Amino acid sequence: MNSNALADQAHQLAGNANDLAHRLDTLSSIAAPAAAAAEPFIYLLTIFLLACFVGYYVVWNVTPALHSPLMAVTNGISSVIIVGAMLATGLSHGFLPHLFGFLAVTLASVNIFGGFLVTQRMLSMFKSKR
Amino acid sequence: MSSNLTSLLYLIAAVLFILALRGLSSPVTSRRGNQYGMIGMAIAVAATLGRHGMLAEGYIWIVAGILVGGAAGAYVARSIAMTALPQLVAAFHSLVGLAAVFVAAGALNAPAAFNIGLPHHIHTQSLIEMSVGLAIGAITFSGSLIAFAKLQALMKGTPILFRFQHQLNLVLGLVILALIVVFVAQGGPQTVFWVIAVLAMALGFLLIIPIGGADMPVVVSMLNSYSGWAACGIGFTIQNLALIITGALVGASGAILSYVMCKGMNRSIFNVLLGGFGTDSGGVSGAAAGGDRTVKSGNAEDAAFIMKNASKVIIVPGYGMAVAQAQHAVREMADHLKAEGVDVRYAIHPVAGRMPGHMNVLLAEANVPYDDVFELEQINNEFSTADVAYVIGANDVTNPAAKTDTGSAIYGMPILDVEKARTVLFIKRSMASGYAGVDNELFFRPNTMMLFGDAKKMTEEVVQSLDH
């Protein structure tokens, strides 16, 4: 093969690649807004579903003898809803958000302290013979 | 604090919560697990407090809320009697539900705080998530209040039934769905928000009143699950990782517990939720079989004599033990028997008591080592080699009718095979049938001796007799 033909082919290939890149560019510019809109929700949904699976397998491993402490500790951890309450209180102006935030912070705090402490009390009673 | 760091801290908190549940796979690791949970919560709260843009006036409200709520929670957790645990857990569920309602209200009034839009211009998707979280939260709140009232005996445990009850619930559910559509379509009007809240609370109330007192283990587990899904709904609204993950964990946990409880009764979740179980209609077939057959009854001395000469005794506790607070007396009796060289074990049915694992906690409170306590599948084969089964306040879970009588309300329920023990000592106040309204034919067996009386008093008398 002579060098001229080779150069010709290379030129053609480069042209093709350029064309392809151009098309990809248009394609991605079409797809980008759609992806940006869907992303946060799909991302959260992914985490949610994976967490459901984690929960399923972890909870089946809980020994039945500790089902009461399990319920009490889930009370404690589900009160992480306090995060939402704190943000509503701390990042806003006006009486209503503050009032709702304060009420939710208070209720969640009852659960956080109550849930974890009563779990601790229960668990401290479980003793082995040895 | 940058928002990436905050998110990372929320993720760490969520992982610690998973480890908290993981720890409960064994009593040995459980205490460490609970500490992980507390650390996770501290991290989540600290990350939120340190978040960029928090206002000073907000801090005052937050700190006040944590102090007031924390003090109340700590006080209750320290002072509550272990027999009152089921109602405490129900009360805690209701608080999670109500907190979800208030956070949703906060998000509606201050959407900018969560980046979900401006007042009256909240993103449609956020409105959907918000109203779902609100509705589940409100149902959890009022449903748990009813469960609490039934467990605390503020309200009768008997199912409350009326005509077209289920149709009414269905209509109410559909109205709530329609209102959610209106709420989202109109961009989140306040009035509709609160109407949804009130109707969902009414629905929670109506859903739980037809369910009888002894079905409360299922109800409490189910509300546990609801509280998780409510947290999840709020987590999606405010786009918070820790809340979504935790909500999913709790939701799964409650669902699994409900399944375990239903399986322990051989009933479907729908059968439990539609309610009405444990009313008079349940006992027809059993009562007819009862007739006027004779029962053998004995006293504490007889029981003490039989158990002293036994080599293996299995104790079967039920709700009656919890009511009479007899767990300490039972442990004392077991200690005496062990001193005589008797092999003593405990057998626990999955639905004994008023919440999952209720009996295990009461026995642990009385210092019974957990390696002496066995679940149904672990110990059921051993009744045939036991000399004595000491049944204390457990009726339906030992009733052989569950195996033989196809017409019985409890047919198909897995039971503890106490009948296979050489002697069955059955402590009971009277000959009345159990919660399911089914007579127990075990009472009439030749190898059964009835010990009529209060569970605690009777067991204490047995202990005295053993002393001689």
XYZ file of C-alpha atoms in Angstrom:
598
model
C 0.000 0.000 0.000
C 1.471 3.363 -0.887
C 1.628 6.245 1.502
C -0.812 8.364 -0.472
C -3.639 5.853 -0.160
C -2.864 5.474 3.525
C -3.045 9.214 4.105
C -6.326 9.300 2.210
C -7.820 6.590 4.398
C -6.647 8.274 7.564
C -8.219 11.494 6.440
C -11.520 9.776 5.786
C -11.440 8.078 9.180
C -10.765 11.351 10.913
C -13.718 12.861 9.088
C -15.959 10.019 10.238
C -14.814 10.367 13.817
C -15.428 14.077 13.724
C -18.899 13.518 12.400
C -19.634 10.947 15.078
C -18.387 13.235 17.805
C -20.601 15.978 16.486
C -23.657 13.760 16.520
C -22.882 12.574 20.047
C -22.658 16.173 21.096
C -26.121 16.983 19.780
C -27.467 13.817 21.348
C -26.057 14.602 24.771
C -27.310 18.182 24.590
C -30.780 16.767 24.035
C -30.448 14.198 26.804
C -28.783 16.386 29.427
C -31.786 18.391 30.672
C -33.866 15.247 30.974
C -31.120 13.507 32.917
C -30.695 16.455 35.248
C -34.404 16.497 36.043
C -34.672 12.784 36.708
C -31.433 12.383 38.556
C -32.170 13.467 42.168
C -35.362 11.451 42.447
C -33.929 8.336 40.787
C -30.847 8.690 42.937
C -32.950 8.857 46.120
C -35.189 6.036 44.934
C -32.125 3.862 44.317
C -30.912 4.499 47.840
C -34.390 3.829 49.215
C -34.733 0.457 47.459
C -31.241 -0.670 48.405
C -31.940 0.343 52.018
C -35.125 -1.758 51.937
C -33.053 -4.789 50.967
C -30.447 -4.065 53.620
C -33.231 -3.708 56.195
C -34.832 -6.971 55.082
C -31.670 -9.024 55.497
C -30.467 -7.313 58.660
C -33.815 -7.653 60.432
C -34.241 -11.337 59.550
C -30.944 -11.852 61.352
C -32.278 -10.348 64.570
C -32.811 -13.077 67.145
C -36.509 -13.381 68.145
C -35.535 -12.987 71.793
C -34.574 -9.381 71.020
C -37.678 -8.384 69.075
C -38.816 -6.012 71.848
C -35.500 -4.120 71.943
C -35.654 -4.069 68.121
C -38.940 -2.181 68.216
C -37.633 0.231 70.827
C -34.417 0.948 68.938
C -36.293 1.493 65.668
C -38.279 4.129 67.577
C -35.011 5.785 68.420
C -33.494 5.706 64.948
C -36.655 6.689 63.060
C -36.561 9.876 65.125
C -33.729 10.999 62.870
C -36.724 12.861 61.439
C -35.480 15.484 63.912
C -33.103 16.542 61.124
C -36.058 17.780 59.081
C -37.533 19.458 62.129
C -34.269 21.254 62.876
C -33.900 22.506 59.309
C -37.480 23.824 59.273
C -36.715 25.684 62.491
C -33.205 26.867 61.785
C -33.340 27.868 58.139
C -36.569 29.846 58.124
C -38.138 33.051 59.327
C -41.645 33.502 60.599
C -43.691 32.137 63.433
C -45.403 29.119 61.801
C -42.313 27.226 60.573
C -40.669 27.877 63.928
C -43.689 26.566 65.812
C -44.035 23.419 63.695
C -40.293 22.862 63.800
C -40.175 23.300 67.559
C -43.051 20.847 68.093
C -41.441 18.268 65.822
C -38.025 18.711 67.465
C -39.620 18.184 70.866
C -41.558 15.060 69.865
C -38.561 13.538 68.082
C -36.344 14.275 71.104
C -38.730 12.407 73.390
C -38.335 9.429 71.084
C -34.583 9.686 70.645
C -33.859 9.757 74.359
C -36.747 7.477 75.293
C -36.090 4.950 72.511
C -32.360 4.531 72.985
C -32.448 4.606 76.797
C -35.256 2.082 77.128
C -33.422 -0.164 74.649
C -30.287 0.140 76.724
C -32.269 -0.695 79.860
C -33.767 -3.777 78.237
C -30.494 -5.009 76.783
C -28.653 -4.577 80.076
C -31.013 -7.182 81.556
C -30.143 -9.909 79.075
C -27.469 -11.938 80.808
C -25.847 -15.239 80.064
C -25.299 -18.020 82.595
C -21.566 -17.764 82.168
C -19.831 23.163 56.861
C -19.994 22.322 53.156
C -23.054 20.494 51.943
C -20.922 17.569 50.777
C -19.516 17.101 54.259
C -23.001 17.311 55.757
C -24.268 14.648 53.365
C -21.288 12.445 54.173
C -22.049 12.738 57.885
C -25.692 11.777 57.260
C -24.455 8.733 55.371
C -22.192 7.762 58.277
C -25.163 8.132 60.636
C -27.253 5.856 58.415
C -24.507 3.207 58.363
C -24.304 3.358 62.164
C -28.082 2.802 62.331
C -27.716 -0.295 60.157
C -25.007 -1.521 62.552
C -27.369 -0.848 65.481
C -29.901 -3.285 64.008
C -27.123 -5.694 63.020
C -25.994 -5.839 66.647
C -29.354 -7.245 67.704
C -28.524 -10.584 66.053
C -27.186 -11.687 69.420
C -27.525 -10.438 73.010
C -23.717 -10.297 73.205
C -23.351 -7.685 70.450
C -26.628 -5.877 71.088
C -25.386 -3.333 73.624
C -22.579 -2.250 71.313
C -25.156 -1.951 68.538
C -27.318 0.355 70.615
C -24.282 2.561 71.257
C -23.661 2.745 67.500
C -27.236 3.941 67.145
C -26.750 6.692 69.716
C -23.496 7.823 68.083
C -25.218 7.862 64.699
C -27.985 10.050 66.065
C -25.490 12.419 67.690
C -23.635 12.743 64.363
C -26.853 13.452 62.442
C -27.925 16.121 64.943
C -24.459 17.705 65.064
C -24.196 17.763 61.263
C -27.545 19.560 61.080
C -26.620 22.068 63.775
C -23.370 22.865 61.983
C -25.027 23.345 58.645
C -24.317 26.508 56.739
C -26.977 29.199 57.072
C -28.595 28.128 60.337
C -30.055 31.201 62.041
C -29.492 32.169 65.658
C -33.202 32.575 66.415
C -33.765 29.047 65.149
C -31.121 27.618 67.485
C -33.070 28.823 70.508
C -36.174 26.907 69.424
C -34.135 23.809 68.560
C -32.244 23.707 71.845
C -35.462 24.339 73.784
C -37.174 21.471 71.946
C -34.317 19.050 72.528
C -34.119 19.934 76.232
C -37.860 19.612 76.862
C -38.336 16.490 74.750
C -35.087 14.856 75.822
C -35.844 15.310 79.511
C -39.326 13.867 79.087
C -38.032 10.911 77.056
C -35.212 10.143 79.469
C -37.555 10.327 82.444
C -40.100 7.965 80.870
C -37.423 5.502 79.726
C -35.953 5.283 83.227
C -39.189 5.068 85.192
C -41.360 2.819 83.010
C -42.189 -0.658 84.352
C -41.074 -3.461 82.032
C -44.621 -4.849 81.942
C -45.751 -1.521 80.425
C -43.320 -1.749 77.496
C -45.895 -2.551 74.788
C -47.878 0.619 75.465
C -44.681 2.665 75.701
C -43.596 1.464 72.266
C -47.060 2.252 70.884
C -46.843 5.752 72.377
C -43.419 6.269 70.780
C -44.791 5.233 67.377
C -47.503 7.849 67.693
C -44.881 10.526 68.403
C -42.928 9.621 65.242
C -46.168 9.909 63.284
C -47.027 13.302 64.758
C -43.473 14.561 64.247
C -43.792 13.604 60.565
C -47.002 15.663 60.341
C -45.275 18.693 61.864
C -42.180 18.390 59.662
C -44.442 18.225 56.612
C -46.229 21.346 57.895
C -42.867 23.013 58.409
C -41.797 22.131 54.872
C -45.057 23.523 53.479
C -44.529 26.829 55.319
C -40.781 27.113 54.775
C -40.001 25.294 51.503
C -36.863 27.362 50.925
C -35.262 25.723 53.954
C -35.323 22.393 52.117
C -34.625 23.716 48.628
C -37.962 22.510 47.333
C -39.251 25.815 45.993
C -40.758 29.013 47.335
C -43.954 29.460 49.369
C -46.953 28.821 47.058
C -44.493 27.628 44.378
C -43.369 24.284 45.730
C -42.205 21.659 43.211
C -44.971 19.247 42.246
C -42.894 16.195 43.078
C -42.138 17.568 46.562
C -45.854 18.200 47.129
C -46.647 14.567 46.300
C -43.952 13.275 48.656
C -45.011 15.717 51.351
C -48.671 14.718 51.264
C -47.842 10.998 51.294
C -45.570 11.488 54.316
C -48.279 13.580 55.957
C -51.032 10.996 55.418
C -48.970 8.025 56.642
C -47.713 10.060 59.592
C -51.230 11.053 60.622
C -52.500 7.463 60.339
C -49.554 6.249 62.420
C -50.256 8.908 65.038
C -53.926 8.185 65.692
C -53.638 4.411 65.122
C -50.860 4.192 67.688
C -52.880 6.239 70.145
C -55.677 3.655 69.947
C -53.184 0.801 70.323
C -51.764 2.624 73.342
C -55.221 3.093 74.869
C -56.063 -0.588 74.403
C -52.746 -1.781 75.853
C -52.929 0.648 78.778
C -56.527 -0.539 79.375
C -57.831 3.031 78.978
C -60.068 1.454 76.387
C -61.598 -2.010 76.319
C -59.554 -4.559 74.403
C -62.632 -6.020 72.741
C -63.025 -5.242 69.043
C -65.396 -2.385 68.203
C -67.458 -3.382 65.190
C -70.272 -1.702 63.312
C -72.015 -2.086 59.985
C -70.267 -0.931 56.812
C -67.100 -0.365 58.836
C -64.734 -1.537 56.101
C -66.689 0.267 53.396
C -66.410 3.462 55.438
C -62.636 2.998 55.750
C -62.352 2.392 52.032
C -64.334 5.530 51.195
C -62.263 7.554 53.643
C -59.070 6.237 52.052
C -60.292 7.210 48.590
C -61.299 10.686 49.778
C -57.798 11.175 51.195
C -56.282 10.096 47.858
C -58.531 12.521 45.997
C -57.579 15.332 48.367
C -53.896 14.590 47.797
C -54.517 15.062 44.070
C -56.295 18.366 44.770
C -53.490 19.422 47.118
C -50.816 18.774 44.485
C -52.833 20.267 41.593
C -53.506 23.506 43.508
C -49.878 23.985 44.501
C -50.233 23.109 48.179
C -53.055 25.093 49.856
C -52.897 25.105 53.676
C -56.561 24.223 54.205
C -56.364 21.066 52.112
C -53.184 20.083 53.952
C -54.926 20.162 57.312
C -58.085 18.488 56.001
C -55.891 15.609 54.792
C -54.225 15.497 58.222
C -57.556 15.323 60.066
C -59.096 12.720 57.740
C -55.969 10.545 57.878
C -56.090 10.692 61.668
C -59.730 9.619 61.570
C -58.757 6.739 59.274
C -55.958 5.609 61.624
C -58.457 5.626 64.477
C -61.063 3.613 62.526
C -58.496 1.092 61.264
C -57.375 0.052 64.744
C -60.607 0.017 66.814
C -61.936 -3.271 65.318
C -58.746 -5.119 66.286
C -58.826 -7.001 69.595
C -56.416 -6.616 72.507
C -54.442 -9.817 71.962
C -53.840 -8.985 68.298
C -51.902 -5.950 69.466
C -48.495 -7.589 68.750
C -49.373 -7.454 65.050
C -50.812 -3.946 65.303
C -47.799 -2.579 67.158
C -45.433 -4.164 64.598
C -47.485 -2.800 61.721
C -47.533 0.718 63.164
C -43.781 0.383 63.645
C -43.592 -0.234 59.916
C -45.888 2.733 59.156
C -43.727 5.060 61.250
C -40.791 4.013 59.067
C -42.630 4.687 55.807
C -43.793 8.066 57.149
C -40.162 8.960 57.889
C -39.281 7.839 54.362
C -41.951 10.060 52.811
C -40.559 13.048 54.711
C -37.031 11.972 53.735
C -37.967 12.151 50.049
C -39.654 15.537 50.579
C -36.627 17.126 52.170
C -34.180 14.981 50.144
C -32.327 13.676 53.162
C -30.281 10.481 52.878
C -30.234 9.553 56.550
C -34.005 9.838 56.799
C -34.689 7.784 53.672
C -32.323 4.972 54.659
C -33.534 4.869 58.250
C -37.172 4.998 57.219
C -36.638 2.044 54.885
C -34.886 0.068 57.647
C -37.667 0.718 60.135
C -40.370 0.062 57.551
C -38.792 -3.290 56.667
C -38.331 -4.158 60.317
C -41.969 -3.553 61.200
C -43.169 -5.448 58.141
C -41.049 -8.483 59.021
C -42.226 -8.438 62.636
C -45.867 -8.276 61.489
C -45.204 -11.273 59.226
C -43.561 -13.256 62.047
C -46.494 -12.508 64.365
C -49.100 -13.478 61.768
C -47.253 -16.701 61.034
C -47.183 -17.413 64.775
C -50.985 -17.334 64.700
C -51.417 -18.913 61.262
C -53.493 -15.938 60.184
C -53.113 -13.629 57.245
C -52.360 -9.974 57.856
C -55.745 -9.134 56.283
C -57.535 -11.422 58.694
C -55.913 -9.548 61.583
C -56.481 -6.084 60.101
C -60.137 -6.656 59.286
C -60.488 -7.320 62.997
C -63.282 -8.811 65.040
C -61.156 -11.760 66.188
C -61.688 -12.873 69.763
C -65.381 -12.113 70.000
C -67.983 -14.619 71.171
C -68.554 -16.119 67.755
C -65.114 -17.742 67.774
C -65.754 -20.269 70.525
C -68.670 -22.333 69.280
C -66.951 -25.566 68.297
C -64.676 -25.683 71.326
C -67.335 -24.912 73.900
C -69.529 -27.738 72.677
C -66.665 -30.176 73.086
C -66.117 -29.036 76.686
C -69.326 -30.476 78.136
C -69.216 -31.602 81.758
C -66.049 -33.628 81.749
C -64.041 -33.634 84.941
C -60.766 -31.894 85.504
C -58.092 -32.840 87.981
C -57.115 -29.923 90.138
C -54.283 -29.753 92.628
C -52.573 -27.364 94.985
C -49.108 -25.860 95.266
C -47.801 -28.696 97.410
C -48.751 -31.303 94.822
C -47.061 -29.253 92.139
C -43.923 -28.816 94.238
C -43.768 -32.543 94.929
C -44.113 -33.467 91.259
C -41.496 -30.980 90.094
C -39.021 -31.847 92.839
C -38.991 -35.430 91.612
C -38.729 -34.485 87.975
C -35.486 -34.442 86.035
C -36.620 -31.992 83.369
C -39.126 -29.131 83.696
C -40.132 -26.781 80.884
C -41.810 -23.523 81.891
C -44.234 -22.012 79.371
C -44.994 -18.357 80.152
C -47.821 -16.381 78.549
C -49.601 -13.074 78.907
C -50.993 -14.273 82.262
C -47.475 -14.168 83.690
C -47.087 -10.550 82.570
C -50.459 -9.522 84.022
C -49.714 -11.137 87.387
C -46.085 -9.873 87.305
C -45.080 -13.417 88.206
C -41.702 -13.458 86.419
C -39.641 -13.008 89.603
C -41.543 -15.761 91.421
C -41.037 -18.043 88.414
C -37.298 -17.451 88.418
C -37.164 -18.149 92.161
C -38.996 -21.417 91.606
C -36.558 -22.340 88.829
C -33.612 -21.591 91.129
C -35.000 -23.944 93.773
C -35.546 -26.662 91.204
C -32.064 -26.218 89.767
C -30.649 -26.566 93.282
C -32.420 -29.932 93.407
C -30.664 -30.926 90.190
C -33.646 -30.441 87.901
C -33.025 -29.309 84.311
C -35.188 -26.173 83.902
C -35.893 -24.461 80.577
C -38.303 -21.875 79.255
C -40.330 -22.197 76.053
C -41.598 -19.038 74.344
C -44.298 -18.916 71.692
C -43.837 -16.150 69.084
C -47.140 -14.477 69.975
C -46.993 -14.892 73.758
C -47.614 -11.519 75.384
C -48.611 -8.211 73.860
C -45.595 -7.386 71.720
C -42.907 -9.355 69.875
C -40.327 -10.620 72.361
C -42.386 -9.472 75.362
C -41.784 -12.654 77.413
C -38.038 -12.639 76.773
C -37.728 -9.136 78.231
C -39.784 -10.006 81.315
C -37.719 -13.129 81.987
C -34.509 -11.156 81.450
C -35.798 -8.603 83.947
C -36.168 -11.415 86.489
C -32.520 -12.404 85.843
C -33.300 -15.554 83.897
C -30.180 -16.251 81.796
C -31.043 -16.032 78.117
C -29.428 -19.391 77.354
C -32.230 -21.038 79.365
C -34.885 -19.458 77.135
C -35.853 -21.150 73.868
C -38.055 -20.328 70.901
C -40.822 -22.640 69.729
C -38.876 -24.399 66.958
C -35.860 -24.916 69.178
C -37.644 -26.591 72.057
C -40.828 -28.161 70.731
C -39.263 -31.617 70.305
C -38.138 -31.640 73.895
C -41.576 -31.757 75.498
C -41.739 -35.509 74.869
C -38.693 -35.990 77.095
C -39.846 -33.533 79.767
C -41.375 -34.706 83.022
C -43.281 -31.513 83.677
C -44.577 -28.652 81.538
C -45.376 -25.724 83.829
C -47.832 -23.553 81.873
C -48.292 -20.138 83.422
C -50.971 -17.941 81.887
C -50.656 -19.327 78.352
C -53.820 -20.864 76.962
C -54.340 -20.592 73.215
C -50.661 -21.196 72.359
C -50.769 -24.617 74.034
C -54.199 -25.708 72.806
C -54.040 -29.023 70.867
C -57.279 -28.035 69.100
C -55.030 -25.999 66.802
C -53.835 -29.321 65.384
C -56.954 -31.459 65.457
C -60.108 -29.345 65.333
C -60.536 -27.978 61.798
C -63.531 -25.911 62.970
C -61.564 -24.116 65.658
C -60.743 -20.417 65.410
C -57.104 -21.221 66.080
C -56.828 -24.213 63.723
C -53.411 -24.363 62.065
C -51.687 -22.150 64.593
C -48.299 -23.601 65.587
C -48.506 -24.578 69.256
C -46.135 -25.635 71.998
C -46.596 -29.401 72.429
C -46.964 -29.298 76.210
C -49.369 -32.254 76.015
C -46.400 -34.519 75.288
C -44.841 -33.878 78.686
C -45.476 -36.567 81.298
C -47.354 -34.109 83.521
C -48.811 -30.739 82.558
C -49.241 -28.238 85.379
C -51.605 -25.554 84.203
C -51.932 -22.353 86.245
C -55.126 -20.518 85.520
C -57.548 -18.284 87.339
C -60.617 -20.206 86.223
C -61.856 -22.577 83.559
C -62.675 -19.651 81.263
C -61.451 -20.007 77.711
C -58.561 -17.973 76.364
C -58.574 -14.909 74.176
C -59.582 -16.818 71.058
C -62.704 -17.983 72.883
C -61.731 -21.624 72.383
C -61.928 -24.182 75.193
C -58.692 -26.027 75.845
C -59.177 -29.788 75.866
C -55.813 -30.093 77.573
C -57.606 -29.279 80.842
C -59.447 -32.593 80.699
C -56.466 -34.817 79.906
C -55.529 -37.376 82.585
C -51.948 -36.105 82.698
C -53.007 -32.509 83.333
C -53.268 -30.998 86.771
C -54.976 -27.616 87.035
C -53.636 -25.165 89.583
C -56.416 -22.626 90.041
C -55.311 -19.204 91.252
C -53.314 -16.093 90.545
C -50.118 -16.918 88.626
C -47.856 -15.049 91.019
C -49.475 -16.235 94.233
C -49.583 -19.852 93.067
C -45.932 -19.817 92.013
C -44.891 -18.237 95.320
C -46.764 -21.003 97.152
C -44.924 -23.585 95.083
C -41.635 -21.924 96.072
C -42.621 -22.139 99.757
C -43.492 -25.806 99.392
C -40.163 -26.461 97.692
C -38.421 -24.894 100.694
C -39.673 -27.624 103.032
